[in-house]
Short mmCIF file of C-alpha atoms in Angstrom, two decimals:
data_model
loop_
_atom_site.label_atom_id
_atom_site.label_comp_id
_atom_site.label_asym_id
_atom_site.label_seq_id
_atom_site.Cartn_x
_atom_site.Cartn_y
_atom_site.Cartn_z
CA MET A 1067 9.77 -12.36 9.33
CA THR A 1068 8.45 -12.36 12.89
CA ALA A 1069 5.47 -10.87 14.58
CA ALA A 1070 7.67 -8.05 15.86
CA THR A 1071 8.11 -6.74 12.32
CA ILE A 1072 4.42 -6.03 11.74
CA THR A 1073 3.99 -2.34 10.94
CA THR A 1074 0.27 -2.15 10.20
CA PRO A 1075 -1.99 -0.09 12.48
CA LEU A 1076 -3.41 -3.28 14.00
CA GLY A 1077 0.07 -4.59 14.72
CA GLN A 1078 1.09 -1.30 16.32
CA ILE A 1079 -1.96 -1.35 18.59
CA LEU A 1080 -1.29 -4.93 19.67
CA ARG A 1081 2.39 -4.27 20.32
CA SER A 1082 1.70 -1.12 22.34
CA TRP A 1083 -0.95 -2.97 24.34
CA ARG A 1084 1.41 -5.80 25.14
CA ARG A 1085 4.23 -3.43 26.08
CA SER A 1086 1.96 -1.66 28.54
CA ALA A 1087 0.44 -4.85 29.96
CA PRO A 1088 3.15 -5.94 32.47
CA GLY A 1089 3.98 -2.36 33.51
CA PRO A 1090 3.92 -1.64 37.25
CA LEU A 1091 1.47 1.26 36.87
CA TRP A 1092 -1.27 -1.12 35.74
CA LEU A 1093 -0.83 -3.16 38.93
CA VAL A 1094 -1.24 -0.21 41.28
CA VAL A 1095 -5.06 -0.20 41.15
CA PRO A 1096 -5.64 -3.92 41.90
CA LEU A 1097 -2.92 -4.06 44.57
CA VAL A 1098 -4.22 -0.94 46.30
CA LEU A 1099 -7.74 -2.41 46.36
CA ILE A 1100 -6.53 -5.74 47.73
CA VAL A 1101 -4.67 -4.03 50.59
CA ALA A 1102 -6.99 -1.10 51.26
CA ILE A 1103 -10.36 -2.93 51.46
CA PRO A 1104 -9.56 -5.13 54.50
CA VAL A 1105 -7.98 -2.12 56.25
CA ALA A 1106 -10.99 0.10 55.47
CA ASP A 1107 -13.46 -2.58 56.62
CA HIS A 1108 -11.72 -2.65 60.01
CA PHE A 1109 -12.56 1.04 60.63
CA LEU A 1110 -15.93 1.33 58.87
CA PRO A 1111 -19.28 0.79 60.61
CA PRO A 1112 -20.64 -2.80 60.57
CA ASP A 1113 -23.39 -1.92 58.10
CA ILE A 1114 -20.85 -0.74 55.47
CA HIS A 1115 -18.99 -3.55 53.69
CA LEU A 1116 -16.58 -2.94 50.75
CA ALA A 1117 -15.50 -6.50 50.04
CA HIS A 1118 -17.64 -6.72 46.89
CA LEU A 1119 -15.32 -4.14 45.27
CA LEU A 1120 -12.50 -6.71 45.26
CA ILE A 1121 -13.77 -8.04 41.92
CA VAL A 1122 -12.35 -4.88 40.31
CA ALA A 1123 -8.81 -6.11 40.99
CA PRO A 1124 -8.84 -9.28 38.79
CA ALA A 1125 -11.08 -7.55 36.23
CA VAL A 1126 -8.57 -4.73 35.66
CA THR A 1127 -5.69 -7.19 35.61
CA SER A 1128 -7.33 -9.42 33.00
CA VAL A 1129 -7.65 -6.48 30.62
CA VAL A 1130 -3.95 -5.56 30.63
CA ALA A 1131 -2.13 -8.75 31.67
CA GLY A 1132 -1.90 -12.44 30.93
CA PRO A 1133 -3.62 -15.41 32.59
CA ARG A 1134 -0.87 -16.04 35.16
CA LEU A 1135 -0.91 -12.54 36.58
CA THR A 1136 -4.73 -12.53 36.47
CA ALA A 1137 -4.80 -15.76 38.48
CA LEU A 1138 -2.33 -14.32 41.01
CA ILE A 1139 -4.36 -11.14 41.51
CA GLY A 1140 -7.58 -13.16 41.71
CA GLY A 1141 -6.08 -15.36 44.42
CA LEU A 1142 -4.91 -12.31 46.37
CA ALA A 1143 -8.39 -10.78 46.06
CA VAL A 1144 -9.98 -13.95 47.48
CA SER A 1145 -7.44 -13.91 50.33
CA SER A 1146 -8.24 -10.28 51.02
CA LEU A 1147 -11.94 -11.12 51.22
CA ILE A 1148 -11.22 -13.88 53.72
CA ILE A 1149 -9.13 -11.50 55.85
CA ALA A 1150 -11.84 -8.84 55.78
CA GLY A 1151 -14.52 -11.36 56.80
CA ALA A 1152 -12.36 -12.78 59.59
CA GLU A 1153 -11.68 -9.30 60.99
CA ARG A 1154 -15.40 -8.70 61.42
CA GLY A 1155 -16.20 -12.21 62.55
CA VAL A 1156 -18.62 -12.77 59.68
CA LEU A 1157 -16.57 -15.19 57.59
CA THR A 1158 -19.16 -17.98 57.84
CA THR A 1159 -22.21 -15.83 57.24
CA GLU A 1160 -24.34 -16.38 54.17
CA ASN A 1161 -23.51 -12.95 52.73
CA VAL A 1162 -19.73 -13.44 52.89
CA LEU A 1163 -19.96 -16.99 51.56
CA VAL A 1164 -21.89 -15.74 48.52
CA GLU A 1165 -19.31 -13.00 47.97
CA PHE A 1166 -16.52 -15.55 48.33
CA GLY A 1167 -18.06 -17.91 45.78
CA SER A 1168 -18.84 -15.11 43.33
CA LEU A 1169 -15.32 -13.65 43.55
CA ALA A 1170 -13.67 -17.06 43.09
CA ALA A 1171 -15.91 -17.96 40.12
CA LEU A 1172 -15.46 -14.59 38.39
CA SER A 1173 -11.69 -14.73 38.92
CA ALA A 1174 -11.57 -18.17 37.31
CA LEU A 1175 -13.65 -16.96 34.35
CA LEU A 1176 -11.35 -13.96 33.91
CA VAL A 1177 -8.31 -16.26 33.87
CA ILE A 1178 -9.96 -18.38 31.15
CA PHE A 1179 -10.86 -15.24 29.20
CA SER A 1180 -7.29 -13.96 29.44
CA LEU A 1181 -5.93 -17.32 28.30
CA LEU A 1182 -8.24 -17.51 25.27
CA ARG A 1183 -7.55 -13.89 24.34
CA ASP A 1184 -3.79 -14.44 24.40
CA ARG A 1185 -4.13 -17.52 22.19
CA LEU A 1186 -6.24 -15.62 19.69
CA TRP A 1187 -3.80 -12.74 19.82
CA LEU A 1188 -0.87 -15.01 19.01
CA GLU A 1189 -2.82 -16.62 16.17
CA LEU A 1190 -3.61 -13.19 14.79
CA LEU A 1191 0.04 -12.18 14.95
CA ARG A 1192 1.06 -15.36 13.14
CA ALA A 1193 -1.60 -14.77 10.47
CA ARG A 1194 -0.49 -11.16 10.08
CA SER A 1195 3.13 -12.30 9.82
CA VAL A 1196 2.30 -14.77 7.04
CA SER A 1197 0.15 -12.20 5.25
CA ASP A 1198 2.88 -9.59 5.57
CA ALA A 1199 5.49 -11.95 4.13
CA THR A 1200 3.18 -13.01 1.29
CA GLN A 1201 2.41 -9.46 0.31
CA ARG A 1202 6.11 -8.57 0.32
CA VAL A 1203 6.74 -11.42 -2.11
CA VAL A 1204 3.98 -10.21 -4.46
CA LEU A 1205 4.88 -6.52 -4.27
CA ARG A 1206 8.60 -6.46 -3.66
CA PRO A 1207 10.20 -3.23 -2.43
CA LEU A 1208 11.94 -1.36 -5.24
CA PRO A 1209 15.72 -0.95 -5.05
CA ASP A 1210 17.20 2.46 -4.37
CA ARG A 1211 19.23 2.21 -7.57
CA ALA A 1212 19.09 0.30 -10.86
CA GLY A 1213 21.84 0.97 -13.36
CA PRO A 1214 22.36 4.71 -13.87
CA VAL A 1215 19.05 5.72 -12.25
CA SER A 1216 18.07 6.22 -8.62
CA ILE A 1217 14.57 5.22 -7.53
CA ALA A 1218 12.15 6.08 -4.75
CA SER A 1219 8.61 4.76 -4.36
CA GLU A 1220 5.52 4.96 -2.18
CA TYR A 1221 2.54 2.66 -1.88
CA ARG A 1222 -0.66 2.96 0.13
CA SER A 1223 -3.52 0.49 0.07
CA ALA A 1224 -7.09 1.68 0.42
CA GLU A 1225 -7.85 -1.10 2.90
CA ALA A 1226 -6.48 -0.90 6.41
CA ASP A 1227 -3.89 -3.45 7.59
CA THR A 1228 -2.95 -4.48 4.02
CA ARG A 1229 0.24 -3.73 2.13
CA ILE A 1230 -0.98 -4.21 -1.41
CA GLY A 1231 -4.17 -3.82 -3.36
CA GLY A 1232 -5.06 -2.99 -6.93
CA ASP A 1233 -2.03 -0.82 -7.73
CA LEU A 1234 1.32 -2.30 -8.67
CA TYR A 1235 4.88 -1.44 -9.65
CA ALA A 1236 8.10 -3.28 -10.40
CA VAL A 1237 11.56 -2.68 -11.81
CA ALA A 1238 13.85 -5.00 -13.78
CA ARG A 1239 17.31 -4.68 -15.26
CA ALA A 1240 18.11 -5.67 -18.83
CA SER A 1241 21.71 -5.80 -20.01
CA ASP A 1242 21.81 -2.13 -21.07
CA SER A 1243 18.63 -0.55 -19.71
CA THR A 1244 16.30 -0.26 -16.75
CA ARG A 1245 12.65 -1.18 -17.21
CA LEU A 1246 9.79 -0.16 -14.95
CA VAL A 1247 6.07 -0.79 -14.90
CA ILE A 1248 3.37 0.90 -12.89
CA GLY A 1249 -0.23 -0.20 -13.19
CA ASP A 1250 -3.71 -0.23 -11.79
CA VAL A 1251 -5.88 -3.34 -11.66
CA ARG A 1252 -9.61 -2.83 -12.01
CA GLY A 1253 -10.92 -2.74 -8.47
CA LYS A 1254 -9.06 -2.03 -5.26
CA GLY A 1255 -7.94 -3.60 -2.04
CA LEU A 1256 -7.66 -7.31 -1.30
CA ALA A 1257 -10.13 -8.31 -4.01
CA SER A 1258 -7.64 -7.32 -6.73
CA ILE A 1259 -4.49 -8.99 -5.36
CA SER A 1260 -4.81 -12.02 -7.65
CA ASP A 1261 -4.79 -9.80 -10.75
CA THR A 1262 -1.89 -7.82 -9.32
CA ALA A 1263 0.12 -11.02 -8.83
CA ILE A 1264 -0.59 -12.13 -12.43
CA MET A 1265 0.63 -8.84 -13.86
CA LEU A 1266 3.76 -8.62 -11.71
CA GLY A 1267 4.68 -12.25 -12.37
CA ALA A 1268 4.46 -11.73 -16.12
CA PHE A 1269 6.59 -8.57 -15.99
CA ARG A 1270 9.31 -10.15 -13.86
CA ALA A 1271 9.44 -13.18 -16.13
CA ALA A 1272 9.99 -11.17 -19.32
CA ALA A 1273 11.36 -7.71 -18.50
CA HIS A 1274 14.99 -8.83 -18.19
CA ARG A 1275 15.02 -10.23 -21.73
CA GLN A 1276 16.54 -8.29 -24.59
CA SER A 1277 13.30 -8.07 -26.55
CA PRO A 1278 12.17 -4.59 -27.66
CA LEU A 1279 9.69 -2.78 -25.47
CA PRO A 1280 6.69 -3.38 -27.81
CA GLU A 1281 7.38 -7.13 -27.69
CA LEU A 1282 7.56 -7.00 -23.90
CA VAL A 1283 4.16 -5.29 -23.69
CA ALA A 1284 2.73 -7.77 -26.19
CA TYR A 1285 3.94 -10.58 -23.93
CA LEU A 1286 2.35 -8.89 -20.93
CA GLU A 1287 -0.94 -8.60 -22.81
CA GLY A 1288 -0.99 -12.31 -23.62
CA ALA A 1289 0.10 -13.37 -20.14
CA VAL A 1290 -2.40 -11.13 -18.38
CA ARG A 1291 -5.27 -12.17 -20.65
CA TRP A 1292 -4.46 -15.85 -20.15
CA GLY A 1293 -3.94 -15.46 -16.41
CA LEU A 1294 -7.18 -13.58 -15.87
CA ALA A 1295 -9.13 -16.11 -17.91
CA GLU A 1296 -7.59 -19.07 -16.08
CA PHE A 1297 -8.24 -17.54 -12.66
CA SER A 1298 -11.82 -16.68 -13.58
CA GLU A 1299 -12.42 -20.23 -14.82
CA SER A 1300 -10.97 -21.81 -11.68
CA SER A 1301 -12.97 -19.49 -9.43
CA GLY A 1302 -16.18 -20.03 -11.38
CA SER A 1303 -16.59 -16.39 -12.49
CA GLU A 1304 -16.10 -16.63 -16.26
CA ALA A 1305 -18.67 -13.90 -16.84
CA ASP A 1306 -16.37 -11.42 -15.11
CA VAL A 1307 -13.30 -12.04 -17.27
CA GLY A 1308 -14.26 -9.47 -19.90
CA GLU A 1309 -14.52 -6.77 -17.27
CA ARG A 1310 -11.11 -7.33 -15.70
CA PHE A 1311 -8.07 -5.54 -17.02
CA VAL A 1312 -4.92 -3.68 -16.00
CA THR A 1313 -4.00 -0.15 -17.03
CA ALA A 1314 -0.25 0.28 -17.12
CA VAL A 1315 2.69 2.38 -18.24
CA VAL A 1316 5.86 0.50 -19.18
CA VAL A 1317 9.08 2.49 -19.57
CA ASP A 1318 12.56 1.59 -20.72
CA ILE A 1319 15.52 3.82 -19.76
CA PRO A 1320 18.67 3.05 -21.79
CA ASP A 1321 21.95 3.30 -19.89
CA ASN A 1322 23.84 5.19 -22.60
CA GLU A 1323 21.15 7.37 -24.17
CA PRO A 1324 19.49 10.43 -22.57
CA VAL A 1325 16.00 9.23 -23.54
CA VAL A 1326 13.12 7.22 -22.11
CA HIS A 1327 10.88 4.89 -24.12
CA VAL A 1328 7.24 4.79 -23.02
CA ILE A 1329 4.24 2.61 -23.86
CA SER A 1330 0.93 3.52 -22.24
CA CYS A 1331 -1.96 1.10 -21.91
CA GLY A 1332 -4.79 3.35 -20.78
CA HIS A 1333 -2.83 4.73 -17.81
CA PRO A 1334 -2.15 8.30 -16.60
CA PRO A 1335 0.90 9.74 -18.41
CA PRO A 1336 4.25 10.04 -16.58
CA LEU A 1337 5.48 13.49 -15.62
CA LEU A 1338 8.92 14.70 -16.68
CA LEU A 1339 10.26 17.01 -13.96
CA ARG A 1340 12.90 19.53 -15.01
CA ASN A 1341 13.73 23.14 -14.12
CA ALA A 1342 10.57 23.83 -12.09
CA THR A 1343 8.32 22.37 -14.79
CA ALA A 1344 6.28 19.18 -14.93
CA THR A 1345 5.52 17.97 -18.45
CA ALA A 1346 3.09 15.13 -19.11
CA LEU A 1347 4.58 12.53 -21.49
CA ASN A 1348 1.44 11.83 -23.48
CA VAL A 1349 2.12 9.09 -26.02
CA PRO A 1350 0.57 9.69 -29.47
CA THR A 1351 -0.76 6.13 -29.76
CA PRO A 1352 -2.05 4.80 -26.44
CA ALA A 1353 -3.08 1.16 -26.33
CA LEU A 1354 -5.97 -0.63 -24.71
CA PRO A 1355 -5.51 -1.74 -21.09
CA LEU A 1356 -3.75 -5.07 -20.70
CA GLY A 1357 -6.17 -7.96 -20.80
CA LEU A 1358 -8.37 -6.30 -23.42
CA GLY A 1359 -6.04 -6.63 -26.40
CA GLY A 1360 -8.25 -9.29 -27.91
CA LEU A 1361 -10.94 -6.69 -28.56
CA ALA A 1362 -8.89 -5.12 -31.36
CA ASP A 1363 -5.93 -5.81 -33.63
CA GLU A 1364 -3.64 -4.14 -31.14
CA SER A 1365 -0.22 -2.73 -32.06
CA TYR A 1366 2.09 -1.47 -29.35
CA VAL A 1367 4.01 1.64 -30.35
CA GLN A 1368 6.65 3.11 -28.10
CA ALA A 1369 7.19 6.85 -27.85
CA THR A 1370 10.66 8.19 -27.10
CA PHE A 1371 11.13 11.32 -25.00
CA PRO A 1372 14.25 13.20 -23.87
CA PHE A 1373 15.43 12.12 -20.42
CA ALA A 1374 18.73 13.82 -19.72
CA TYR A 1375 21.05 13.54 -16.75
CA GLY A 1376 19.45 15.05 -13.66
CA ASP A 1377 15.90 14.76 -15.01
CA ARG A 1378 13.26 13.10 -12.87
CA LEU A 1379 10.39 10.94 -14.06
CA LEU A 1380 7.25 10.65 -11.92
CA LEU A 1381 5.09 7.56 -12.47
CA TYR A 1382 1.83 7.33 -10.57
CA THR A 1383 -1.64 5.78 -10.47
CA ASP A 1384 -5.00 7.48 -10.43
CA GLY A 1385 -5.10 7.07 -6.67
CA VAL A 1386 -2.73 10.06 -6.69
CA SER A 1387 -4.06 12.22 -9.52
CA GLU A 1388 -7.74 11.64 -8.73
CA THR A 1389 -7.66 12.27 -4.99
CA ARG A 1390 -10.23 14.94 -4.16
CA ASP A 1391 -10.42 17.59 -1.49
CA GLY A 1392 -13.51 18.54 0.47
CA GLN A 1393 -14.94 20.42 -2.52
CA GLY A 1394 -14.41 17.50 -4.91
CA THR A 1395 -11.45 19.08 -6.76
CA PHE A 1396 -8.76 16.74 -8.10
CA TYR A 1397 -5.30 16.94 -6.59
CA PRO A 1398 -3.11 19.24 -8.79
CA LEU A 1399 -0.26 16.77 -9.10
CA ALA A 1400 1.64 18.48 -11.94
CA GLU A 1401 1.45 21.88 -10.25
CA ARG A 1402 2.64 20.56 -6.89
CA ALA A 1403 5.38 18.38 -8.37
CA ALA A 1404 6.72 21.29 -10.45
CA ALA A 1405 7.45 23.18 -7.23
CA TRP A 1406 9.73 20.39 -5.98
CA THR A 1407 11.73 19.47 -9.10
CA ASP A 1408 14.96 20.22 -7.22
CA GLN A 1409 14.29 17.46 -4.70
CA ALA A 1410 15.98 14.06 -4.83
CA PRO A 1411 13.67 11.09 -5.47
CA GLY A 1412 13.29 10.11 -1.81
CA PRO A 1413 12.38 13.54 -0.42
CA LEU A 1414 10.21 14.25 -3.47
CA VAL A 1415 8.10 11.14 -2.88
CA GLN A 1416 7.76 12.01 0.81
CA LYS A 1417 6.68 15.59 0.03
CA ILE A 1418 4.04 14.51 -2.48
CA THR A 1419 2.70 11.80 -0.15
CA ALA A 1420 2.42 14.17 2.81
CA ASP A 1421 0.85 16.87 0.64
CA LEU A 1422 -1.61 14.36 -0.83
CA GLN A 1423 -2.78 13.24 2.60
CA ALA A 1424 -3.17 16.83 3.76
CA TYR A 1425 -5.11 17.64 0.58
CA ALA A 1426 -7.50 14.72 1.07
CA ALA A 1427 -8.05 15.72 4.72
CA GLY A 1428 -8.73 12.11 5.63
CA PRO A 1429 -7.90 8.54 4.66
CA LEU A 1430 -7.37 7.85 0.96
CA ASN A 1431 -10.34 6.04 -0.59
CA ASP A 1432 -8.32 4.39 -3.36
CA ASP A 1433 -5.04 2.52 -3.68
CA MET A 1434 -2.13 4.74 -4.64
CA ALA A 1435 1.33 4.02 -6.01
CA MET A 1436 4.09 6.39 -7.05
CA ILE A 1437 7.64 6.07 -8.39
CA VAL A 1438 10.23 8.80 -8.92
CA VAL A 1439 13.19 7.94 -11.14
CA GLN A 1440 16.21 10.21 -11.56
CA ARG A 1441 18.87 9.74 -14.21
CA ASP A 1442 22.30 10.12 -12.65
CA GLU A 1443 25.71 10.44 -14.24
CA THR A 1444 27.13 7.12 -15.35
CA PRO A 1445 30.38 6.30 -13.53
CA GLY A 1446 33.38 7.89 -15.20
CA SER A 1447 31.41 9.72 -17.88
CA PRO A 1448 31.72 13.49 -18.31
CA SER A 1449 28.75 15.75 -17.88
CA THR A 1450 26.73 16.22 -21.01
CA PRO A 1451 26.80 19.88 -22.14
CA PRO A 1452 23.35 21.39 -22.52
CA SER A 1453 24.02 22.08 -26.19
CA GLN A 1454 24.53 18.37 -26.82
CA GLN A 1455 21.54 17.14 -24.89
CA VAL A 1456 18.48 15.91 -26.71
CA PRO A 1457 16.14 18.92 -26.86
CA HIS A 1458 12.95 18.74 -24.84
CA HIS A 1459 9.63 20.02 -26.11
CA ASP A 1460 6.66 20.93 -24.02
CA ARG A 1461 3.93 18.75 -25.50
CA HIS A 1462 1.25 20.85 -23.82
CA HIS A 1463 2.34 23.96 -25.71
CA PRO A 1464 0.04 24.70 -28.67
CA ASP A 1465 3.03 25.06 -31.00
CA ALA A 1466 4.43 21.66 -30.11
CA ALA A 1467 4.32 19.25 -33.05
CA ALA A 1468 3.70 15.56 -32.92
CA ASP A 1469 7.01 15.05 -34.72
CA ASP A 1470 8.85 15.91 -31.46
CA VAL A 1471 8.40 12.28 -30.45
CA VAL A 1472 10.36 9.48 -32.11
CA HIS A 1473 8.23 6.39 -32.83
CA SER A 1474 9.20 2.76 -33.13
CA VAL A 1475 7.23 -0.44 -33.07
CA GLY A 1476 7.75 -4.13 -32.46
CA ASP A 1477 6.61 -6.95 -34.66
CA ARG A 1478 2.93 -6.81 -33.66
CA GLY A 1479 1.76 -4.33 -36.24
CA PRO A 1480 2.48 -1.28 -38.37
CA THR A 1481 3.74 1.98 -36.98
CA HIS A 1482 1.20 4.70 -36.37
CA GLY A 1483 2.90 7.84 -37.62
CA PRO A 1484 2.53 11.32 -36.18
CA GLY A 1485 -0.91 12.76 -36.63
CA ARG A 1486 -2.45 9.42 -37.66
CA PRO A 1487 -5.58 8.79 -35.59
CA HIS A 1488 -5.47 5.89 -33.19
CA PRO A 1489 -8.38 3.46 -33.31
CA HIS A 1490 -8.85 3.44 -29.53
CA PRO A 1491 -10.27 6.11 -27.25
CA SER A 1492 -7.68 8.34 -25.69
CA HIS A 1493 -7.73 9.57 -22.15
CA PRO A 1494 -10.02 12.55 -21.61
CA ALA A 1495 -8.52 15.52 -19.84
CA GLY A 1496 -8.66 15.25 -16.07
CA ALA A 1497 -9.88 11.65 -15.99
CA GLY A 1498 -6.49 10.10 -15.24
CA ASN A 1499 -6.27 7.87 -18.34
CA ASN A 1500 -7.70 5.08 -16.20
CA TRP A 1501 -10.89 4.62 -18.19
CA ARG A 1502 -13.31 1.78 -17.68
CA LEU A 1503 -15.51 -0.09 -20.09
CA ALA A 1504 -19.23 0.27 -19.68
CA PRO A 1505 -20.96 -2.98 -18.70
CA LYS A 1506 -22.75 -4.85 -21.46
CA THR A 1507 -26.49 -4.54 -21.58
CA ALA A 1508 -28.85 -7.33 -22.42
CA GLU A 1509 -30.31 -7.20 -25.88
#
């Protein structure tokens, strides 16, 4: 990666500035002054002297050009002053000598300023290039396709000139399924990158294995808890470890079954998009956020939902669902997404992102991440007739029963059957399932 690949707002400003710097239009003003002032002095009365305006020439040049061109224009300005003084026969007067010394000294200072600025600019570009490459390693771009599903994603950090923050996503292929994770680290911006890296590293290390989804999430819980504790100990902030966690949704999409397996750890539910409807896939037994599993005898239970060919799954963070307009109203994600269920993943992500920015009417104040996954036909397989597809039930409908979801569990604990209360707090309506623990109070 080179400095030319920087796409942040700061990089764009620096590139545009450098492109405009050597342009001939920028040299018109200093060159006109250098030529016009001696000519004007020849015709003006003796008590009117314009030579002091020559300092404008190297000053303008130093703003838009490098040290060499600044030195050249400064030298021409000094020569112009000498010519103007010689024309009037006042070259050796005290006034002209002071102007000559001032112009030469200021031109030299402007050359030094231009040289230092260019060095700092190059150092900044190198630092931005390293930062850009590092962030791409931590949060790798998602592929356009993984197995029988096509994927599109969008990520925006709350902090300017950064690519990643407290939100995360990743995809991995197992032998017969595609696994995705989307999550939200407590906090936002650069301060949460270490926790983001811990979570993504654990997922990439284990997601490709053939272990069941509950075992994968159990591994993530242990890895995240250990990683957060180790980082807190090394940074000397052990008191903060109990307040750091990651909300996440982990999904597994089998290649040969029209279903999706979901485990939610305190994260907003995915949306199933089909036939102009957006249905929230609320799991019956949500788990604690990752990193907090030690607070309870946690059991990870996966819920299975229909996910037929042509269906789209929208995964997102609370930076999307909890964006507010000028009146403080949350962004109606399900309502807006339902209007675009006929869009392919790429255009759908672009429409939601543009609509979200217009709704916020300003810069987003939180990190946001979004993934759209569409199940496509497997190569060579016939279309599945609607009568043979797994039926879909609207879980928001009052007549929908909990038995519409198939439950399975790994080896971490017993299965929580339909209707059995879960020992952990569920996500309150409208809060985005990204709940936070209240800080401990001193006794």
